[in-house]
PDB file of C-alpha atoms in Angstrom:
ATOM      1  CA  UNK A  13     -42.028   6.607 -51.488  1.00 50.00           C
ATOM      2  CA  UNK A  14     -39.472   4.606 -49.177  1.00 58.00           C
ATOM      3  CA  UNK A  15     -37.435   1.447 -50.710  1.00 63.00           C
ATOM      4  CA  UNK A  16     -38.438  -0.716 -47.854  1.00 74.00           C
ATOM      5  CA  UNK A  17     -38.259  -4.250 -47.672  1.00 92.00           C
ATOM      6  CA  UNK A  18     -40.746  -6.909 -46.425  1.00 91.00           C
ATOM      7  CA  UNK A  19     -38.221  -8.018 -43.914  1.00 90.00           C
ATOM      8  CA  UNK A  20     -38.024  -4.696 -42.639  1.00 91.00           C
ATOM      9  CA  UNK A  21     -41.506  -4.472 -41.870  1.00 92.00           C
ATOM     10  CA  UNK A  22     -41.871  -8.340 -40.894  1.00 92.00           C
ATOM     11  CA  UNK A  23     -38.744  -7.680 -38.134  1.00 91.00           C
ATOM     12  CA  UNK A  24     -40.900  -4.310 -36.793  1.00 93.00           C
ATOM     13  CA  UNK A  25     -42.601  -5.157 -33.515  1.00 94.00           C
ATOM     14  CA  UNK A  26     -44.870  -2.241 -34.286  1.00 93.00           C
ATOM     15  CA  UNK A  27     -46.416  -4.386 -37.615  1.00 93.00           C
ATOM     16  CA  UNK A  28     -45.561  -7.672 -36.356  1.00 94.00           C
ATOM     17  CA  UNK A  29     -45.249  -9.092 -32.812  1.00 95.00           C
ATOM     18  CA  UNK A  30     -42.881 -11.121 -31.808  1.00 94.00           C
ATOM     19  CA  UNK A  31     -45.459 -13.817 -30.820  1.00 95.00           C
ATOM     20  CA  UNK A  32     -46.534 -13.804 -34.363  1.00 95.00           C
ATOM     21  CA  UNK A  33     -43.463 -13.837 -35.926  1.00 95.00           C
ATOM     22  CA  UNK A  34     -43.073 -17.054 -33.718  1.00 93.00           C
ATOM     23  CA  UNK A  35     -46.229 -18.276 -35.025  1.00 93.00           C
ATOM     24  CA  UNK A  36     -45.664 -17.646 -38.463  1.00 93.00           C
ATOM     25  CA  UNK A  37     -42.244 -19.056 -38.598  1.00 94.00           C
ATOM     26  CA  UNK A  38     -43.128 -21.990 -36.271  1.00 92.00           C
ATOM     27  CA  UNK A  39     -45.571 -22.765 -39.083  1.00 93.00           C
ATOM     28  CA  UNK A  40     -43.755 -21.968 -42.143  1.00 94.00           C
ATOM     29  CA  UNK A  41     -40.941 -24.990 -40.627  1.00 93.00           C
ATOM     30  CA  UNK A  42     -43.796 -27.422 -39.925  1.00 93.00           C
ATOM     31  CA  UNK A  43     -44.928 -27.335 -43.332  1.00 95.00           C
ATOM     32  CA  UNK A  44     -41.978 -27.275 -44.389  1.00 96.00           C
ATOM     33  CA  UNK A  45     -40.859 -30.485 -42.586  1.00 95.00           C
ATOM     34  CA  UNK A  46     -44.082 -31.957 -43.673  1.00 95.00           C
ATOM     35  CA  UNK A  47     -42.937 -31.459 -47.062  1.00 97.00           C
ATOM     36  CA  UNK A  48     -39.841 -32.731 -46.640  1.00 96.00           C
ATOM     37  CA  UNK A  49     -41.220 -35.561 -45.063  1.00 96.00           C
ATOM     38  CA  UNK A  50     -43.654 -36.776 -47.957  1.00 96.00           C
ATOM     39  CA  UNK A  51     -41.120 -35.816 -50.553  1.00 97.00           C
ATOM     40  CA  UNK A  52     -38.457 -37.930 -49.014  1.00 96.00           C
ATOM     41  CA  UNK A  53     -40.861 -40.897 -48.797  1.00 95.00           C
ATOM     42  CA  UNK A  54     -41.928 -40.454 -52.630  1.00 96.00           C
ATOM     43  CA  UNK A  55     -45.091 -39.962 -52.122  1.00 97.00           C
ATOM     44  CA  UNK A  56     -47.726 -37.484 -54.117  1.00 97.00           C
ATOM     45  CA  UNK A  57     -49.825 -34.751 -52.134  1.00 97.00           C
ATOM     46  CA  UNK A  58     -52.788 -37.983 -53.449  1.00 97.00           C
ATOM     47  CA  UNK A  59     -50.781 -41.094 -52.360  1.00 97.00           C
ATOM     48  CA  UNK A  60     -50.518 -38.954 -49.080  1.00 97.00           C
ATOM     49  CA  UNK A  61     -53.698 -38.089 -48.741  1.00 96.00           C
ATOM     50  CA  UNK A  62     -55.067 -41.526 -49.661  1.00 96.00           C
ATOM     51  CA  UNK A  63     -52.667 -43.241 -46.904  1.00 95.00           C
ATOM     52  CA  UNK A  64     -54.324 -40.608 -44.082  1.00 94.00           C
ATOM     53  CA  UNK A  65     -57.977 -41.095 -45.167  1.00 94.00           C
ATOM     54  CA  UNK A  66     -58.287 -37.454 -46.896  1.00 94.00           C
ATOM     55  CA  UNK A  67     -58.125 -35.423 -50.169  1.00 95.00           C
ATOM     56  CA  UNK A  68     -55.497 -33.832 -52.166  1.00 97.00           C
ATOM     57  CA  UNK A  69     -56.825 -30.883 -51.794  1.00 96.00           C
ATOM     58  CA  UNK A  70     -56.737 -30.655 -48.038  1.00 95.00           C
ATOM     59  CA  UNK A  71     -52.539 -31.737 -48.194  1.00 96.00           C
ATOM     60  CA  UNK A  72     -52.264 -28.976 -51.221  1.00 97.00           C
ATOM     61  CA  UNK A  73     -53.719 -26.377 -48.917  1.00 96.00           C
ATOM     62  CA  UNK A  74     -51.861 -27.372 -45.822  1.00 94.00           C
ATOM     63  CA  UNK A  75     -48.707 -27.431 -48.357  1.00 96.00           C
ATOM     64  CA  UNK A  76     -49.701 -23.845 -49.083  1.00 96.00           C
ATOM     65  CA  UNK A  77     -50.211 -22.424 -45.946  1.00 93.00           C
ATOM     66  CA  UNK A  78     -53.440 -21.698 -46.693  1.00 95.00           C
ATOM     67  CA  UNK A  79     -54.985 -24.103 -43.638  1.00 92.00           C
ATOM     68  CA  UNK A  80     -53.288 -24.621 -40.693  1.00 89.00           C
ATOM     69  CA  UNK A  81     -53.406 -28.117 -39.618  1.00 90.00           C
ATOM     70  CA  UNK A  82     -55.158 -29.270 -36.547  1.00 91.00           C
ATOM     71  CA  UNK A  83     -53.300 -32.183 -34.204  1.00 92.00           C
ATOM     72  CA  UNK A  84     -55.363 -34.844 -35.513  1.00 92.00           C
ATOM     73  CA  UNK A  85     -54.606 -33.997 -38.874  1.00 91.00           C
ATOM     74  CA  UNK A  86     -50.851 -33.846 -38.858  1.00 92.00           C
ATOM     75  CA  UNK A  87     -51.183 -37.043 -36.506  1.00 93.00           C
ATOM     76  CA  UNK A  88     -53.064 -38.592 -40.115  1.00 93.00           C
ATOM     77  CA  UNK A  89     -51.028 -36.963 -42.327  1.00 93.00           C
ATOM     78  CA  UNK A  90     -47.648 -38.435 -40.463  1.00 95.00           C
ATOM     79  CA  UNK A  91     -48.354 -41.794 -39.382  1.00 94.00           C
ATOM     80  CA  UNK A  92     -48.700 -43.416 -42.712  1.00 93.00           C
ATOM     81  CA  UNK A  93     -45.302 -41.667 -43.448  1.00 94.00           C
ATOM     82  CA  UNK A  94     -43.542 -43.006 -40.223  1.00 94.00           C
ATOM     83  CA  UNK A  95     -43.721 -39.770 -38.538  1.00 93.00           C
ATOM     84  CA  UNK A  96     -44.740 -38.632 -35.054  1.00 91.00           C
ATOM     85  CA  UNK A  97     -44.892 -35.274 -33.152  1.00 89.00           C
ATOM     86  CA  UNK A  98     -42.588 -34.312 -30.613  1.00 90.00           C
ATOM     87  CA  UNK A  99     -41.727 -31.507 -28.301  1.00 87.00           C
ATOM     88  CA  UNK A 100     -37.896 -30.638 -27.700  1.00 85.00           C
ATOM     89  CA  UNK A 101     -36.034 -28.110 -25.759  1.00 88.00           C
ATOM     90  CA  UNK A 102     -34.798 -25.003 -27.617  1.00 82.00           C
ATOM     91  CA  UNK A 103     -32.421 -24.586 -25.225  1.00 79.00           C
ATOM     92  CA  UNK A 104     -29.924 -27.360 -24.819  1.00 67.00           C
ATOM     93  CA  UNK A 105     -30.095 -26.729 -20.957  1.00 66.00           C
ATOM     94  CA  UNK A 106     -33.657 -27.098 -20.424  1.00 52.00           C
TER      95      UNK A 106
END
């Protein structure tokens, strides 16, 4: 059998598109700034949850990748935090 690596299948169009790579790694930085975000603030996945009305659980499993947040959850999740959404260019021309 083949030594071949995950990125080597991830970066194959044939296994995964470039839209979902774009997906995936669009979400992968989100949660990752959301992360960021709560850990810069010093606040618990519970003291985060508390502040946006929800559970632990529900910040541990966006955290995780395991749920993808709707708007109106990251809206509740960043607020209390100081946060808000934005959309920028990814081209400096545009």
């Amino acid at each position: 059998m083949p030594d071949n690596k995950f990125s080597d299948f991830y970066n194959d169009d044939s296994n995964v598109s470039p839209a979902e790579r774009a997906k995936i790694e669009f979400e992968v930085e989100l949660i990752g700034k959301l992360i960021e975000a709560r850990e810069a603030r010093g606040l618990t996945q519970r003291q985060l949850a508390e502040a946006a009305g929800g559970k632990q659980s529900a910040v541990a499993r966006v955290e995780t990748l395991k749920a993808t947040p709707q708007i109106d959850t990251l809206f509740k999740v960043l607020t209390p935090m100081g946060y808000k959404l934005t959309i920028v260019p990814t081209d400096e021309r545009a």
